[in-house]
Amino acid sequence: MVIIAALVGGAVLWQMHNRSEVSRAAAAGGVTAPQPVAVPEAKDGGAFESRETPAPAADAAKRPVDKKKIAVATDAVSPLRAGETWQYSANVSKLSSVANLRLKVAEKRNFLGKSAWHLQAFAHTENPLRMVFALDDQFDSYSDAGTLVSMQYEMHLNEKGQTVDSVQRMSPAVREPAPANATAARVLPGTRDPLGMMQYLRTVDWAKTPEVRSPVYDGHKLYDVHARLQASGEPVTVPAGNFNTYKIELQVLDNGAEMKDAHFILYLSNTDARLPVLLEAVMPFAVARVELVKAE
């Protein structure tokens, strides 16, 4: 099951629905990062871009990769600002404020010899949901400052009294050793984690680029995420105020097939900052709205 954790926080609700996978792994002695897919070859001698759909592992493993042909496009002027923080409230069906969520661009720093953004997300359930599902999770991403491609993704989970810590070092080509406190995850070139993907969508100039695609690794599986502009100037009202927004549909594919379990619509403010103001998640068990309460 897809776990697009912390994608504007709303996917944390999706994670709550699917946490049985993590719980079983923890009970068995911890979480071990899978090796999702190998790297495919660039097509027709051209660049392998983030918009290409990942190839199945069985076929991709047989193909070489030329790192020089990898291209990932982002807007030339990034809207990211160190220290910016967003507070959200999650509402599920008729239940209001079932969880509070916080996204943060912590800092820009050197990571593995490269300039990287340290991105964070925090999620906590609120009563009455907390009485049956106590969740206090933290996610950390170290993503390339220019492309938002993931370098390391961390999940520090505390759910119903059970804690799981997972630190995964991304390895896009040959197997690279991970430090003692991390696990190596082999992914496609251009792969982003959920936090990096969220910030990457802010860097897209939606007035000029109506669709982008990217491999996304959620800490368990590798997916292909398609983001398509549905409308521009869409009015949205959330606790933080009234916004004109870009309405963006997020389609999640698993091995080339669209996931049928969830459908996401993201609303970014129609400003240079492209603030994530609302995420709507339609799932089999509920319809969720994650609304911006405060931006700092």
Short mmCIF file of C-alpha atoms in Angstrom, two decimals:
data_model
loop_
_atom_site.label_atom_id
_atom_site.label_comp_id
_atom_site.label_asym_id
_atom_site.label_seq_id
_atom_site.Cartn_x
_atom_site.Cartn_y
_atom_site.Cartn_z
CA MET A 1 0.00 0.00 0.00
CA VAL A 2 1.21 3.46 -0.83
CA ILE A 3 2.56 5.58 2.02
CA ILE A 4 3.15 9.06 0.64
CA ALA A 5 4.03 10.22 4.11
CA ALA A 6 3.93 13.92 4.96
CA LEU A 7 3.00 15.12 1.46
CA VAL A 8 1.51 18.31 2.92
CA GLY A 9 0.77 16.19 5.95
CA GLY A 10 -2.46 14.72 4.61
CA ALA A 11 -0.78 11.54 3.62
CA VAL A 12 0.01 10.97 7.29
CA LEU A 13 -3.65 9.98 7.52
CA TRP A 14 -3.00 7.51 4.74
CA GLN A 15 -0.02 6.27 6.69
CA MET A 16 -2.21 5.71 9.74
CA HIS A 17 -4.48 3.52 7.64
CA ASN A 18 -1.57 1.43 6.39
CA ARG A 19 0.71 1.33 9.44
CA SER A 20 0.18 -2.41 9.87
CA GLU A 21 3.09 -2.99 7.48
CA VAL A 22 5.47 -1.01 9.68
CA SER A 23 4.10 -2.51 12.88
CA ARG A 24 4.67 -6.04 11.62
CA ALA A 25 8.21 -5.17 10.59
CA ALA A 26 8.91 -3.59 13.97
CA ALA A 27 7.57 -6.61 15.78
CA ALA A 28 9.88 -8.79 13.73
CA GLY A 29 12.90 -6.83 14.92
CA GLY A 30 12.97 -3.52 13.10
CA VAL A 31 12.43 -1.95 9.70
CA THR A 32 14.78 -2.85 6.89
CA ALA A 33 14.67 -0.70 3.80
CA PRO A 34 13.83 -2.64 0.63
CA GLN A 35 15.82 -2.23 -2.55
CA PRO A 36 12.94 -0.97 -4.70
CA VAL A 37 14.26 -0.99 -8.28
CA ALA A 38 17.47 -0.79 -10.24
CA VAL A 39 18.34 2.04 -12.58
CA PRO A 40 16.97 2.03 -16.13
CA GLU A 41 18.91 3.03 -19.20
CA ALA A 42 18.34 6.43 -20.79
CA LYS A 43 15.96 6.11 -23.74
CA ASP A 44 17.18 6.63 -27.32
CA GLY A 45 20.45 8.00 -26.05
CA GLY A 46 18.69 10.96 -24.43
CA ALA A 47 18.48 12.12 -20.87
CA PHE A 48 16.66 10.11 -18.26
CA GLU A 49 14.37 12.67 -16.67
CA SER A 50 12.25 12.51 -13.56
CA ARG A 51 9.15 12.42 -15.75
CA GLU A 52 9.90 8.91 -17.02
CA THR A 53 7.99 6.01 -15.46
CA PRO A 54 10.27 3.63 -13.49
CA ALA A 55 10.95 0.32 -15.21
CA PRO A 56 10.28 -3.02 -13.45
CA ALA A 57 13.25 -4.21 -11.42
CA ALA A 58 13.70 -7.41 -13.41
CA ASP A 59 14.26 -5.48 -16.64
CA ALA A 60 16.00 -2.44 -15.21
CA ALA A 61 18.65 -4.45 -13.41
CA LYS A 62 20.05 -5.57 -16.78
CA ARG A 63 20.55 -2.06 -18.08
CA PRO A 64 23.54 0.25 -17.56
CA VAL A 65 23.15 3.88 -16.64
CA ASP A 66 25.11 6.92 -17.67
CA LYS A 67 25.03 9.38 -14.77
CA LYS A 68 25.94 12.22 -17.13
CA LYS A 69 22.62 11.76 -18.96
CA ILE A 70 20.45 12.28 -15.92
CA ALA A 71 18.45 15.52 -15.99
CA VAL A 72 15.99 16.84 -13.43
CA ALA A 73 14.39 20.20 -14.08
CA THR A 74 13.33 22.72 -11.43
CA ASP A 75 12.46 26.39 -11.50
CA ALA A 76 15.55 28.59 -11.65
CA VAL A 77 14.41 30.65 -8.66
CA SER A 78 13.49 28.46 -5.70
CA PRO A 79 10.74 29.69 -3.35
CA LEU A 80 12.19 27.74 -0.43
CA ARG A 81 13.32 29.81 2.54
CA ALA A 82 15.21 28.50 5.56
CA GLY A 83 13.05 28.53 8.66
CA GLU A 84 9.65 28.72 6.97
CA THR A 85 7.05 26.65 8.78
CA TRP A 86 3.44 25.68 8.08
CA GLN A 87 0.85 24.49 10.59
CA TYR A 88 -2.03 22.31 9.39
CA SER A 89 -5.20 20.77 10.75
CA ALA A 90 -6.50 17.49 9.37
CA ASN A 91 -10.23 16.85 9.06
CA VAL A 92 -11.58 13.41 8.13
CA SER A 93 -15.13 13.19 6.84
CA LYS A 94 -17.24 14.86 9.57
CA LEU A 95 -14.50 14.76 12.20
CA SER A 96 -12.62 18.05 12.63
CA SER A 97 -9.03 18.48 13.81
CA VAL A 98 -8.20 14.79 14.12
CA ALA A 99 -4.50 15.60 13.76
CA ASN A 100 -2.17 18.58 13.79
CA LEU A 101 0.65 18.66 11.31
CA ARG A 102 3.70 20.84 10.83
CA LEU A 103 5.99 21.15 7.84
CA LYS A 104 9.30 22.97 8.11
CA VAL A 105 12.20 23.97 5.87
CA ALA A 106 14.72 23.68 8.66
CA GLU A 107 17.90 24.87 6.95
CA LYS A 108 20.18 24.70 3.96
CA ARG A 109 23.38 22.85 4.87
CA ASN A 110 26.24 20.74 3.62
CA PHE A 111 25.28 17.08 3.42
CA LEU A 112 27.63 14.46 1.97
CA GLY A 113 29.65 17.25 0.41
CA LYS A 114 26.65 18.80 -1.37
CA SER A 115 24.33 21.70 -0.66
CA ALA A 116 21.07 20.26 0.69
CA TRP A 117 17.81 21.32 2.24
CA HIS A 118 16.94 19.76 5.58
CA LEU A 119 13.15 19.31 5.45
CA GLN A 120 11.00 18.15 8.35
CA ALA A 121 7.43 17.07 9.08
CA PHE A 122 5.75 16.39 12.41
CA ALA A 123 2.36 14.72 12.94
CA HIS A 124 0.30 14.26 16.11
CA THR A 125 -3.21 12.90 16.46
CA GLU A 126 -5.75 14.80 18.54
CA ASN A 127 -8.67 13.60 20.65
CA PRO A 128 -10.98 11.81 20.12
CA LEU A 129 -8.90 9.95 17.51
CA ARG A 130 -5.87 9.97 19.80
CA MET A 131 -7.72 7.81 22.33
CA VAL A 132 -7.75 4.96 19.80
CA PHE A 133 -4.71 5.88 17.68
CA ALA A 134 -1.92 7.80 19.43
CA LEU A 135 0.52 8.98 16.78
CA ASP A 136 3.59 11.16 17.23
CA ASP A 137 5.72 10.94 14.10
CA GLN A 138 8.68 12.88 12.74
CA PHE A 139 10.08 12.74 9.22
CA ASP A 140 13.40 14.22 8.06
CA SER A 141 14.62 14.65 4.51
CA TYR A 142 18.00 15.75 3.21
CA SER A 143 17.35 16.75 -0.39
CA ASP A 144 19.63 18.27 -3.00
CA ALA A 145 19.31 22.05 -2.85
CA GLY A 146 18.98 22.42 -6.61
CA THR A 147 16.78 19.49 -7.63
CA LEU A 148 15.16 18.35 -4.35
CA VAL A 149 16.32 14.83 -5.20
CA SER A 150 16.53 12.77 -2.01
CA MET A 151 19.87 12.01 -0.42
CA GLN A 152 18.57 10.62 2.88
CA TYR A 153 15.09 9.99 4.26
CA GLU A 154 14.32 9.34 7.92
CA MET A 155 11.17 8.13 9.68
CA HIS A 156 10.98 8.37 13.47
CA LEU A 157 7.64 6.84 14.35
CA ASN A 158 5.85 6.57 17.67
CA GLU A 159 2.44 5.04 17.16
CA LYS A 160 0.27 3.40 19.81
CA GLY A 161 3.32 3.14 22.07
CA GLN A 162 5.45 1.42 19.45
CA THR A 163 8.56 3.20 18.17
CA VAL A 164 10.34 2.61 14.87
CA ASP A 165 13.40 4.51 13.62
CA SER A 166 14.37 4.17 9.98
CA VAL A 167 17.26 6.08 8.35
CA GLN A 168 17.65 5.35 4.63
CA ARG A 169 20.53 6.57 2.48
CA MET A 170 19.53 6.86 -1.18
CA SER A 171 21.76 5.11 -3.69
CA PRO A 172 20.75 5.84 -7.31
CA ALA A 173 23.29 3.74 -9.17
CA VAL A 174 25.74 1.15 -7.86
CA ARG A 175 25.31 -0.13 -4.34
CA GLU A 176 26.98 2.27 -1.98
CA PRO A 177 27.71 1.45 1.66
CA ALA A 178 25.55 3.22 4.20
CA PRO A 179 26.80 4.39 7.60
CA ALA A 180 26.26 2.15 10.59
CA ASN A 181 23.08 3.94 11.65
CA ALA A 182 21.43 3.85 8.19
CA THR A 183 20.25 1.43 5.51
CA ALA A 184 21.09 1.78 1.82
CA ALA A 185 18.05 2.06 -0.45
CA ARG A 186 18.73 1.65 -4.17
CA VAL A 187 16.46 3.93 -6.19
CA LEU A 188 16.09 5.47 -9.63
CA PRO A 189 18.02 8.61 -10.61
CA GLY A 190 15.97 11.67 -9.75
CA THR A 191 14.05 9.93 -6.95
CA ARG A 192 12.55 12.21 -4.33
CA ASP A 193 11.13 11.35 -0.93
CA PRO A 194 7.66 12.69 0.03
CA LEU A 195 9.02 15.83 1.71
CA GLY A 196 11.33 16.61 -1.18
CA MET A 197 8.51 16.00 -3.65
CA MET A 198 6.30 18.45 -1.79
CA GLN A 199 8.94 21.17 -1.98
CA TYR A 200 9.77 20.28 -5.59
CA LEU A 201 6.15 20.99 -6.58
CA ARG A 202 6.62 24.49 -5.16
CA THR A 203 9.56 25.09 -7.51
CA VAL A 204 7.53 24.32 -10.64
CA ASP A 205 6.31 27.30 -12.65
CA TRP A 206 2.78 25.97 -13.19
CA ALA A 207 1.94 28.81 -15.56
CA LYS A 208 4.49 27.35 -17.98
CA THR A 209 4.64 23.68 -16.99
CA PRO A 210 1.25 21.94 -16.71
CA GLU A 211 2.62 18.51 -15.78
CA VAL A 212 5.65 17.00 -14.02
CA ARG A 213 6.53 13.44 -13.07
CA SER A 214 8.98 12.03 -10.57
CA PRO A 215 9.93 8.76 -8.90
CA VAL A 216 9.04 8.98 -5.20
CA TYR A 217 10.33 6.60 -2.52
CA ASP A 218 8.17 6.66 0.62
CA GLY A 219 10.51 4.61 2.80
CA HIS A 220 8.98 1.31 1.73
CA LYS A 221 8.27 1.33 -2.00
CA LEU A 222 9.14 3.30 -5.11
CA TYR A 223 6.29 4.94 -7.00
CA ASP A 224 5.90 7.15 -10.04
CA VAL A 225 4.00 10.34 -9.18
CA HIS A 226 2.35 12.43 -11.88
CA ALA A 227 1.35 15.97 -10.96
CA ARG A 228 -1.01 17.72 -13.40
CA LEU A 229 -2.39 21.25 -13.32
CA GLN A 230 -6.20 21.08 -13.21
CA ALA A 231 -7.01 24.76 -12.77
CA SER A 232 -5.35 28.11 -12.18
CA GLY A 233 -6.87 30.77 -9.95
CA GLU A 234 -8.99 28.26 -8.03
CA PRO A 235 -10.43 30.01 -4.92
CA VAL A 236 -9.73 28.21 -1.63
CA THR A 237 -10.71 29.16 1.92
CA VAL A 238 -8.82 27.64 4.85
CA PRO A 239 -8.23 28.83 8.45
CA ALA A 240 -5.13 30.73 7.28
CA GLY A 241 -7.25 32.83 4.90
CA ASN A 242 -8.53 33.08 1.34
CA PHE A 243 -6.26 32.11 -1.54
CA ASN A 244 -6.24 31.91 -5.30
CA THR A 245 -4.51 28.64 -6.06
CA TYR A 246 -3.10 26.25 -8.59
CA LYS A 247 -5.22 23.08 -8.38
CA ILE A 248 -2.94 20.10 -8.96
CA GLU A 249 -3.99 16.48 -9.32
CA LEU A 250 -1.53 13.91 -7.94
CA GLN A 251 -1.63 10.49 -9.58
CA VAL A 252 0.35 7.65 -7.99
CA LEU A 253 1.49 4.70 -10.09
CA ASP A 254 2.86 1.40 -8.80
CA ASN A 255 4.80 -0.53 -11.49
CA GLY A 256 3.00 1.46 -14.16
CA ALA A 257 -0.52 0.90 -12.81
CA GLU A 258 -2.43 3.70 -11.12
CA MET A 259 -3.14 3.15 -7.45
CA LYS A 260 -6.88 2.94 -6.88
CA ASP A 261 -6.79 3.32 -3.09
CA ALA A 262 -6.33 7.08 -2.89
CA HIS A 263 -6.69 10.22 -4.96
CA PHE A 264 -4.96 13.47 -4.01
CA ILE A 265 -5.63 17.09 -5.00
CA LEU A 266 -3.08 19.69 -3.91
CA TYR A 267 -3.73 23.44 -3.87
CA LEU A 268 -0.71 25.76 -4.05
CA SER A 269 -1.11 29.50 -3.65
CA ASN A 270 -0.93 31.35 -6.95
CA THR A 271 2.01 33.44 -5.74
CA ASP A 272 5.78 33.27 -6.04
CA ALA A 273 5.89 31.38 -2.71
CA ARG A 274 3.43 28.72 -3.94
CA LEU A 275 2.35 27.88 -0.42
CA PRO A 276 0.72 24.47 0.07
CA VAL A 277 -2.63 25.64 1.46
CA LEU A 278 -4.84 22.56 1.11
CA LEU A 279 -4.61 18.85 0.39
CA GLU A 280 -7.70 16.79 -0.33
CA ALA A 281 -7.30 13.02 -0.05
CA VAL A 282 -10.10 10.73 -1.20
CA MET A 283 -9.57 7.26 0.28
CA PRO A 284 -11.74 4.14 0.58
CA PHE A 285 -12.23 4.65 4.30
CA ALA A 286 -12.58 8.45 4.43
CA VAL A 287 -12.29 11.80 2.72
CA ALA A 288 -9.64 14.02 4.31
CA ARG A 289 -8.92 17.74 4.09
CA VAL A 290 -5.61 19.02 5.40
CA GLU A 291 -5.94 22.79 5.76
CA LEU A 292 -3.30 25.45 6.32
CA VAL A 293 -3.82 27.11 9.71
CA LYS A 294 -0.73 29.30 9.90
CA ALA A 295 2.34 30.08 7.79
CA GLU A 296 5.50 31.54 9.31
#
